[in-house]
XYZ file of C-alpha atoms in Angstrom:
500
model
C -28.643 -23.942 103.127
C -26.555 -26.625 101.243
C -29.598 -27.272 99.276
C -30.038 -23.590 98.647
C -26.224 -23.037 97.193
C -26.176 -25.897 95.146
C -28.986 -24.344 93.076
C -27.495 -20.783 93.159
C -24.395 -23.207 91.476
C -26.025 -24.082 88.599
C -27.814 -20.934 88.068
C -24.465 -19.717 87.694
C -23.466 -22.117 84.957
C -26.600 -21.746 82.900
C -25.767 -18.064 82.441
C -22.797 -18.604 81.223
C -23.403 -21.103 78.376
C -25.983 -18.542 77.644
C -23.819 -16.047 77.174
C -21.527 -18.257 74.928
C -23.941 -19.484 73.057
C -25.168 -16.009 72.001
C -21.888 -14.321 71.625
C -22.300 -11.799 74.258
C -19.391 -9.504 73.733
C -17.836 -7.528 77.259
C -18.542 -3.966 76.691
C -16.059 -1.554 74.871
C -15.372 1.510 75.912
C -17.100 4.316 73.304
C -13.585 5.808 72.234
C -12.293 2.173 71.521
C -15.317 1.585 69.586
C -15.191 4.401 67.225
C -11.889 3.269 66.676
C -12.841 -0.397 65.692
C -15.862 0.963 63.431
C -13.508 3.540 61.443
C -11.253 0.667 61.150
C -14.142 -1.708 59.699
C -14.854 1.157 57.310
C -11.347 1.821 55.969
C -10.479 -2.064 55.595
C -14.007 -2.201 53.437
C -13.723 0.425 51.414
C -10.193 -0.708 50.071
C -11.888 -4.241 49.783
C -14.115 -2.732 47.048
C -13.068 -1.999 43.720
C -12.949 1.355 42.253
C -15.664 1.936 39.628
C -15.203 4.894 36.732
C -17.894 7.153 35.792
C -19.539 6.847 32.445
C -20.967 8.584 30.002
C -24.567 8.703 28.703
C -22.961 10.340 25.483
C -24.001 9.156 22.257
C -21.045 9.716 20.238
C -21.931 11.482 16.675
C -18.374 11.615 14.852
C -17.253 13.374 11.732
C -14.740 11.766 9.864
C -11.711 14.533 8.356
C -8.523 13.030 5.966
C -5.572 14.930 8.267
C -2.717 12.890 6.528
C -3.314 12.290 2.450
C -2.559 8.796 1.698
C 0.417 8.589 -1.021
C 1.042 5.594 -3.352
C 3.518 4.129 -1.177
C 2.473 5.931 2.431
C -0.099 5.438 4.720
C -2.383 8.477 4.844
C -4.668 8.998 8.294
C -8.076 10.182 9.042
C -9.504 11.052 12.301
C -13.103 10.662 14.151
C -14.190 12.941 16.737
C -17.203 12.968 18.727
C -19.596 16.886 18.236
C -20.875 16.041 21.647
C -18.083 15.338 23.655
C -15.077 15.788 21.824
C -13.969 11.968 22.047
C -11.087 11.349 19.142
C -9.521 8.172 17.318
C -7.920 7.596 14.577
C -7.713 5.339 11.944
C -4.691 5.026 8.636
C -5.815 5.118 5.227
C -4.477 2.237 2.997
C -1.330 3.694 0.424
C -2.728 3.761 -3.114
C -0.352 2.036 -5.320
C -1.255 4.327 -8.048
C 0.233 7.159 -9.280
C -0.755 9.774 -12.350
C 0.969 12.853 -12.784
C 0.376 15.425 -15.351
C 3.597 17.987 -16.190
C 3.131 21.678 -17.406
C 6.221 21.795 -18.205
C 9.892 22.300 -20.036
C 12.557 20.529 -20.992
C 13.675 20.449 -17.317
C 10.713 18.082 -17.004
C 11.649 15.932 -19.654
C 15.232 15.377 -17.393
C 13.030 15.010 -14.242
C 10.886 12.376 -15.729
C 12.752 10.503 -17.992
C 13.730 7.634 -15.487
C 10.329 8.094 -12.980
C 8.311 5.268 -14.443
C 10.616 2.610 -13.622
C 12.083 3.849 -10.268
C 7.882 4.413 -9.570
C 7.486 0.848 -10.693
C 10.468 -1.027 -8.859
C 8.932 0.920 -5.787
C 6.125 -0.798 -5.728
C 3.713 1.567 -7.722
C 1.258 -0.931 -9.540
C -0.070 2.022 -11.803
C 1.752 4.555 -13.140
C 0.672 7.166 -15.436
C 2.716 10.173 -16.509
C 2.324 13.133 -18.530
C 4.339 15.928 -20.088
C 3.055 18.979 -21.737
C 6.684 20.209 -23.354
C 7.542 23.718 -25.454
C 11.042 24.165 -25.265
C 12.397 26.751 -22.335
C 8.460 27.516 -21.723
C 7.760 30.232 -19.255
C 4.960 30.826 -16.754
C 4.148 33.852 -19.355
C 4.009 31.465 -22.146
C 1.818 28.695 -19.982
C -0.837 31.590 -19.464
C -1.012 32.292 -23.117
C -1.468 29.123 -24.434
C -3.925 28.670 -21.866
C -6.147 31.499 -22.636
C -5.885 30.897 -26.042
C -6.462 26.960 -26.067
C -3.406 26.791 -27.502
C -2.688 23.645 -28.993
C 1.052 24.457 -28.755
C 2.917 21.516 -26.823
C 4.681 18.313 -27.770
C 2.830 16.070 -25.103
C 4.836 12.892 -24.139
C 3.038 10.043 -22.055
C 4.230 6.852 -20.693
C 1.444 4.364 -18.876
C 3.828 0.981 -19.809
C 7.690 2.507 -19.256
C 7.405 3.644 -22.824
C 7.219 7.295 -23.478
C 5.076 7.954 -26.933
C 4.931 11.552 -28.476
C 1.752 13.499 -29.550
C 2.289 17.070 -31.231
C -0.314 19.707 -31.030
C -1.964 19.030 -27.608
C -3.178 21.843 -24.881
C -3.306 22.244 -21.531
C -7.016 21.575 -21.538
C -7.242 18.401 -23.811
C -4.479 16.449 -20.922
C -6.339 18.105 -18.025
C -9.220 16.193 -19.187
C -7.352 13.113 -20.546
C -7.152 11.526 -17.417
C -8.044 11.994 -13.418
C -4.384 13.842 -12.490
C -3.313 12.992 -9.009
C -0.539 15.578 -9.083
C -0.353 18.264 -11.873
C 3.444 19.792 -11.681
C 4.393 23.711 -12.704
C 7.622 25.274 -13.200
C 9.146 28.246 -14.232
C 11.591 28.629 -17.231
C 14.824 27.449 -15.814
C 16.366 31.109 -16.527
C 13.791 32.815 -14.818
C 13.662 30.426 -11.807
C 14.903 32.907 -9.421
C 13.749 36.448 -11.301
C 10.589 37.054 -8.958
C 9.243 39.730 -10.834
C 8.488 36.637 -13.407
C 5.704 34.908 -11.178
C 2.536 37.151 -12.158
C 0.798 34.767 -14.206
C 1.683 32.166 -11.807
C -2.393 32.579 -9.503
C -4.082 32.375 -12.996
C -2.355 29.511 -14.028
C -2.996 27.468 -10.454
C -6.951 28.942 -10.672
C -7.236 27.313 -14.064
C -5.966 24.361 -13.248
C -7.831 23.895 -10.040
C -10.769 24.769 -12.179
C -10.084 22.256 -14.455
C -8.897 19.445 -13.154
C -11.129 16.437 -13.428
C -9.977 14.662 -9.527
C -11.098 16.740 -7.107
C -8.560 15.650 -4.905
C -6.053 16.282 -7.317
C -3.072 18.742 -5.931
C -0.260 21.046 -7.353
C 3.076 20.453 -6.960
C 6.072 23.319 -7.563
C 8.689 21.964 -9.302
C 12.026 23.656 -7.827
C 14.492 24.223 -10.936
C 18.490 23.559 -10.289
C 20.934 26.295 -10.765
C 23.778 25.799 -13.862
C 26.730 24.154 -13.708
C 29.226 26.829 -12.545
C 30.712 26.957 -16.430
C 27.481 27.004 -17.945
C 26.876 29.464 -20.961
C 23.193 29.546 -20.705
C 22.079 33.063 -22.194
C 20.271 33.536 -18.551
C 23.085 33.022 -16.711
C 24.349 36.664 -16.647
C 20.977 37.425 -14.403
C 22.748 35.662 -11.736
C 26.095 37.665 -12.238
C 27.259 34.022 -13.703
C 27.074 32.624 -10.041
C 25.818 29.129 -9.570
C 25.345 29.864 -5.531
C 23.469 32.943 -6.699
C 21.080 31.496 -8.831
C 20.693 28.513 -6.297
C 19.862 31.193 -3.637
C 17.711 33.315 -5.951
C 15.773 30.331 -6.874
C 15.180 29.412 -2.862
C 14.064 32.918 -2.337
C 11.129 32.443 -5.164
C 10.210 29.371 -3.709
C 9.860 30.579 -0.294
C 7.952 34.062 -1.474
C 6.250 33.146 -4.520
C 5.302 29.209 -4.592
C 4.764 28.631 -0.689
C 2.565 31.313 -0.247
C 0.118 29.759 -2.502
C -2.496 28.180 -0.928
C -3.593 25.987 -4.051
C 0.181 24.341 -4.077
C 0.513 21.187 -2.236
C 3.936 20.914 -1.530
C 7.452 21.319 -3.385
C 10.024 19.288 -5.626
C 12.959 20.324 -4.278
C 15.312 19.308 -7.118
C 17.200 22.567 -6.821
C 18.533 21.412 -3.822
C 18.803 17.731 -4.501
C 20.754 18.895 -7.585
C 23.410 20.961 -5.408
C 23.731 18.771 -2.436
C 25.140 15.934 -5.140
C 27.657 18.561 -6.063
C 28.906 18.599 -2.948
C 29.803 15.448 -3.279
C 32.616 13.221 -5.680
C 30.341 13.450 -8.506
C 31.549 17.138 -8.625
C 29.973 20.158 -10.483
C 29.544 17.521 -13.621
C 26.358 16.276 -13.984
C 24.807 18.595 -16.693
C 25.342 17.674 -20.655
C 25.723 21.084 -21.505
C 25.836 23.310 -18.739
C 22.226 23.366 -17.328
C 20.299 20.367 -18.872
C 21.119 17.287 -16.662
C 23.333 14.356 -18.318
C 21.588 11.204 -18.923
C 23.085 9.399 -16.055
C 23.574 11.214 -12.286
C 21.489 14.209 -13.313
C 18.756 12.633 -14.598
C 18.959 10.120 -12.029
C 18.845 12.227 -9.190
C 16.353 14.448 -10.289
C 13.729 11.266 -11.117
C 14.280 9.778 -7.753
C 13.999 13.078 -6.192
C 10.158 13.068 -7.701
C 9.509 9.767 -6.086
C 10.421 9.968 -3.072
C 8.816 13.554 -2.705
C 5.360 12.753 -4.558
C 5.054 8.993 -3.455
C 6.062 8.619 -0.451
C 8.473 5.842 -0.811
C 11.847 4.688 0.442
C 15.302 5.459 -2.361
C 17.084 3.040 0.062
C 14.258 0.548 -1.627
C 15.959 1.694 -5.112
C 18.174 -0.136 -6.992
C 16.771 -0.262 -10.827
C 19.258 2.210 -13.092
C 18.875 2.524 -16.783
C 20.939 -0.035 -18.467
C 22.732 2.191 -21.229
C 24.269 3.721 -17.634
C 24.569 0.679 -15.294
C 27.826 2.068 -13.906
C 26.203 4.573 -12.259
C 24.869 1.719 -9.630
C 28.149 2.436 -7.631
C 27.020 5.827 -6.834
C 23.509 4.874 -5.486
C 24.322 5.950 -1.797
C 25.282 9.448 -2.705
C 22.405 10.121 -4.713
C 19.962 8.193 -2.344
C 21.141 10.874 0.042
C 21.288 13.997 -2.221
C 17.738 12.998 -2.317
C 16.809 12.724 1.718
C 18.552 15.712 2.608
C 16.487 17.867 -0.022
C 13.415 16.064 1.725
C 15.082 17.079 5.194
C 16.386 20.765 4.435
C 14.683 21.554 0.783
C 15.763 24.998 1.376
C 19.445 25.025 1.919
C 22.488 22.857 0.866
C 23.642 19.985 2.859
C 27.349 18.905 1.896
C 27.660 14.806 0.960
C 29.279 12.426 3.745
C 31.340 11.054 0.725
C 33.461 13.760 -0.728
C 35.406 11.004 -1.797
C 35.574 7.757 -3.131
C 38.530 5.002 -3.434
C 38.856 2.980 -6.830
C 38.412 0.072 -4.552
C 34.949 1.575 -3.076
C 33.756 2.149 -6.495
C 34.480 -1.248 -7.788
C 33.582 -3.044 -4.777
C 29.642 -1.277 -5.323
C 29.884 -2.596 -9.003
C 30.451 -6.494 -7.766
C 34.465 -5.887 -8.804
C 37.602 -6.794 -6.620
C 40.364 -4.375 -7.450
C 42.832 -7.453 -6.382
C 42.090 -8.517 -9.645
C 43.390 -5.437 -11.821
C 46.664 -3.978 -12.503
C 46.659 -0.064 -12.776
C 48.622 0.595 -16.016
C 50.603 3.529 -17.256
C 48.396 5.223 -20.016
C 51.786 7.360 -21.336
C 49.590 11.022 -20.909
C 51.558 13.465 -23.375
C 50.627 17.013 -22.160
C 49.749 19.769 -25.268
C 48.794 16.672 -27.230
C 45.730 15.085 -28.818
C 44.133 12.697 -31.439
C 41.865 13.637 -34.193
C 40.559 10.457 -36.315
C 39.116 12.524 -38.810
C 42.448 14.010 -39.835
C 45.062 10.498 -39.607
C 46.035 7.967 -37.765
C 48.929 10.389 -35.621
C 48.915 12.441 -32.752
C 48.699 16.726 -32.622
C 51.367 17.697 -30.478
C 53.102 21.285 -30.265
C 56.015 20.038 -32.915
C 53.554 19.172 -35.987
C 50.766 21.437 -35.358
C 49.960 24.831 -34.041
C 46.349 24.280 -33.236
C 45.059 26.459 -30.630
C 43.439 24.190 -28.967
C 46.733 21.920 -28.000
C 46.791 22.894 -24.235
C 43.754 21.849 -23.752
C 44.092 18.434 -23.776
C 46.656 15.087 -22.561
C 47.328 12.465 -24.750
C 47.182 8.811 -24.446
C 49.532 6.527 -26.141
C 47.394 4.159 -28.738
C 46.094 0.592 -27.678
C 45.641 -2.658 -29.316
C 43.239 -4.940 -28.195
C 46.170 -7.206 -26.724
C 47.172 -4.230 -24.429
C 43.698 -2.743 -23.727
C 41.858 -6.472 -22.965
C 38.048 -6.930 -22.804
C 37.485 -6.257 -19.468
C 39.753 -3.144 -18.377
C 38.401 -0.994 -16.961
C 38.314 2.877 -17.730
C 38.154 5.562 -14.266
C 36.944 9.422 -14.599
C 37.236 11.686 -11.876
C 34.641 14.250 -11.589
C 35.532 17.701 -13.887
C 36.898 15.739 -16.795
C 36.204 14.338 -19.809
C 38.110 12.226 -22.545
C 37.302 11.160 -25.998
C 38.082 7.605 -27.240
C 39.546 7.911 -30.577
C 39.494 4.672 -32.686
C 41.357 3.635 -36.102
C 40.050 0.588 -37.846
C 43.766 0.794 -39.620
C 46.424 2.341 -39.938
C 44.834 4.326 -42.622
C 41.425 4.597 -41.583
C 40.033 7.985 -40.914
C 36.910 8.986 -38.903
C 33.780 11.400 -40.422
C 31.887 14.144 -38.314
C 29.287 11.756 -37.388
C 31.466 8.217 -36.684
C 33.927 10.380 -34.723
C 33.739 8.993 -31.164
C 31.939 11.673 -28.817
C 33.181 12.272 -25.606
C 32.236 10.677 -22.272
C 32.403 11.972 -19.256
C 30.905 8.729 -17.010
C 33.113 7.851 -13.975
C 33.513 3.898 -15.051
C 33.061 1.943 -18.169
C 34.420 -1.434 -18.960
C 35.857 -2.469 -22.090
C 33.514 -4.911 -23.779
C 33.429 -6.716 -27.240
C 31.173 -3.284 -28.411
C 33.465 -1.002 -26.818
C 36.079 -2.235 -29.411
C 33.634 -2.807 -32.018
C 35.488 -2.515 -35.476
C 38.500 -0.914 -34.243
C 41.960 -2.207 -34.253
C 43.350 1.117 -31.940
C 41.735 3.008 -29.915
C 43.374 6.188 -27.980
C 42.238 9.017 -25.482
C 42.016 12.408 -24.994
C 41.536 13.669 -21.745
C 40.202 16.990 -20.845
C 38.603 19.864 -18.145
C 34.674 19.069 -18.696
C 32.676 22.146 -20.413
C 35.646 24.754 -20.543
C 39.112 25.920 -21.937
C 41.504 25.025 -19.169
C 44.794 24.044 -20.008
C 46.232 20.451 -18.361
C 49.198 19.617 -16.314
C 50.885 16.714 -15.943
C 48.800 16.611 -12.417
C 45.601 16.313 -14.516
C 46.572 13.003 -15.171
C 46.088 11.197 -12.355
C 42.507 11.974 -12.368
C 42.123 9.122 -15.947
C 43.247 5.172 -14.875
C 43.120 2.523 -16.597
C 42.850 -1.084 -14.730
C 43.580 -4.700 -17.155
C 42.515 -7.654 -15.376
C 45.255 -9.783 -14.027
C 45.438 -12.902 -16.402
């Protein structure tokens, strides 16, 4: 019996290592084990990564321009896939190259006259421009010479910031002359806002599409200004004399006979750049005779208004001004943003942020510390002026009975001691003076040595300014019209000497 439990013993323990040794598990019960094996799945299938379809597509894309590159902007095309619709897109490099072609006016020649060298301190490394002139030319008159290969227009061209003259050219011969990006078209500036004046306008854009030699060549509209509020422009009675008419009349024509065109690109909108800058301290003053713009703002404005619309680039980048009108320089910010918000709004006036400036503003954007200046009294005599054709003494109402005395404020006369190289000379906006000189005593001007008169709001006296003269006096004046002066008229001429 002892022998007998002794084996049972180690029977005992060999079943057990056995069952170690082979991982023999107690049993579960079946709920528990469902359990445990959803577990097992769960903790798995969050083990494994997630893995995203594909697609056996083989992509076939067509390539479409949706953004035109400019000469200083980026342009864009896009890709997308026939098959599946996939899309990307890539930018197109800007050109740095510019030609534009005018049918134009003489409100083109104003437009264009500074573009070359604005295009060309841009950044524009070629720069080609064009300008088919006839004086006051109308859509009418465009048409005619067109179907008649008329070779009726002065044509002026600039490729090197020189503009050279060719008479007798047509519309065909500088179509073909060179491959136009942009070909510009206006209306006369009187008719600007008459709509009943756009019929000939299709047959002109169909010829011109026709003829152009790019293919991607595209029309531009060039939006027209209204006249200065004065202005005695022949046209101006269509308008009932109303600058904010005319303004509106020409918006109107835009909006009903240029932007319904399909064949025009896109629009100038001088118009508007024009009358936002009046809204500003340059005033209503920036024509030379009512409706053609002056040689500084006007022209100014009107020329960086064309770059910024046709090439894209930045007018904060701007900073190049003609030199015969440096002094403009202090007036870059308003223009800059005459120009943006005709980009922004190019169909309605958006009043300037500077309705205003200081003397010390002004001088400060010219480089000049008004610390440095003493504001002297210029001795204005109202009902009083200087002719230098007639003698060396003033008109007033006790020697003369001119009919033009209240009209103007006199300045007392200057030597070079009291009016120093240097001074400096401040206009308000609305007036004018003329800077009468006497080489003696005795010395009397002609009709064509007579100073003319300026209407800039800064000059400086230099070594030129005096020139041959001994004296020099002013007359001060209402810009473009008969208004008779005050004493309060005045204060809108200083005159600054350095302090010594």
């Amino acid at each position: 019996m002892k022998n007998l439990w002794k084996h049972f013993t180690l029977l005992f323990l060999c079943i057990c290592m056995l069952s170690t040794l082979f991982g023999c598990q107690p049993a579960v019960d079946p709920e528990h084990e469902s359990e445990s094996k959803s577990e097992e799945s769960k903790t798995e299938s969050e083990s494994e990564p997630e893995t995203e379809e594909t697609t056996d597509c083989e992509h076939s894309y067509s390539e479409a321009v949706t953004q035109k590159a400019k000469a200083l902007q980026e342009g864009e095309k896009t890709f997308t896939c026939s098959l599946c619709g996939d899309r990307y897109t890539e930018p197109i490099e800007a050109t740095k190259s510019i030609k534009i072609l005018a049918i134009g006016n003489s409100f083109s020649v104003d437009a264009m006259r500074y573009l070359w060298d604005i295009c060309n301190q841009g950044g524009v490394k070629t720069v080609v421009l064009g300008n088919l002139y006839i004086g006051g030319c109308t859509l009418s008159t465009h048409w005619k010479n067109i179907s008649n290969g008329s070779a009726a227009y002065t044509y002026y061209k600039n490729t090197k910031g020189n503009w050279l003259t060719t008479e007798g050219k047509s519309v065909q011969a500088a179509l073909a002359e060179e491959d136009w990006d942009i070909i510009t078209i206006q209306q006369a500036s009187g008719y600007s806002g008459a709509g009943s004046t756009y019929q000939t306008l299709d047959s002109i854009l169909s010829f011109v599409h026709e003829n152009k030699t790019n293919p991607d060549a595209e029309v531009y509209w060039h939006m027209t200004w209204a006249y200065q509020a004065d202005s005695t422009h022949k046209d101006f009675p269509i308008y009932q004399n109303s600058q904010s008419l005319m303004y509106e009349k020409i918006v109107q024509c835009v909006r009903e006979q240029v932007k319904t065109k399909p064949q025009i690109a896109g629009v100038i909108p001088n118009g508007t750049a024009v009358q936002n800058l009046r809204t500003s301290y340059i005033g209503d003053t920036i024509t030379r005779d009512g409706y053609h713009m002056n040689y500084a703002h006007g022209r100014y404005v009107t020329a960086l208004t064309w770059y910024a619309c046709l090439t894209g680039g930045s007018v904060d980048a701007i900073t190049w001004v003609p030199a015969d009108y440096y002094t403009i320089r202090s007036d870059l910010p308003v223009m800059r943003e005459a120009v943006k918000n005709a980009l922004a709004t190019p169909d309605s006036v958006t009043s300037s942020a500077y309705p205003e400036i200081t003397d010390a503003l002004r001088l400060e954007a010219l480089g000049l510390d008004i610390q440095n200046y003493r504001l002297i009294d210029w001795s204005p005599r109202v009902t009083a002026f200087w002719n230098s054709q007639t003698g060396f003494g003033i008109n007033h109402s006790g020697n003369s009975t001119s009919s033009v005395l209240p009209y103007y404020t006199a300045s007392k006369q200057f030597t070079r001691t009291e009016l120093p190289v240097g001074s400096l000379i401040l206009l308000d906006a609305g007036y004018q003076y003329r800077p009468e000189g006497w080489r003696s005593e005795s010395d009397r001007s002609t009709a064509s040595t007579r100073p003319g008169n300026v209407n800039v709001a800064f000059t400086q006296v230099t070594e030129a300014w005096w020139g041959s003269y001994q004296y020099r006096a002013f007359n001060l004046a209402h810009v473009g019209s008969s208004v008779a002066m005050t004493e309060d008229d005045s204060a809108h001429f200083r005159i600054y000497v350095p302090i010594s």
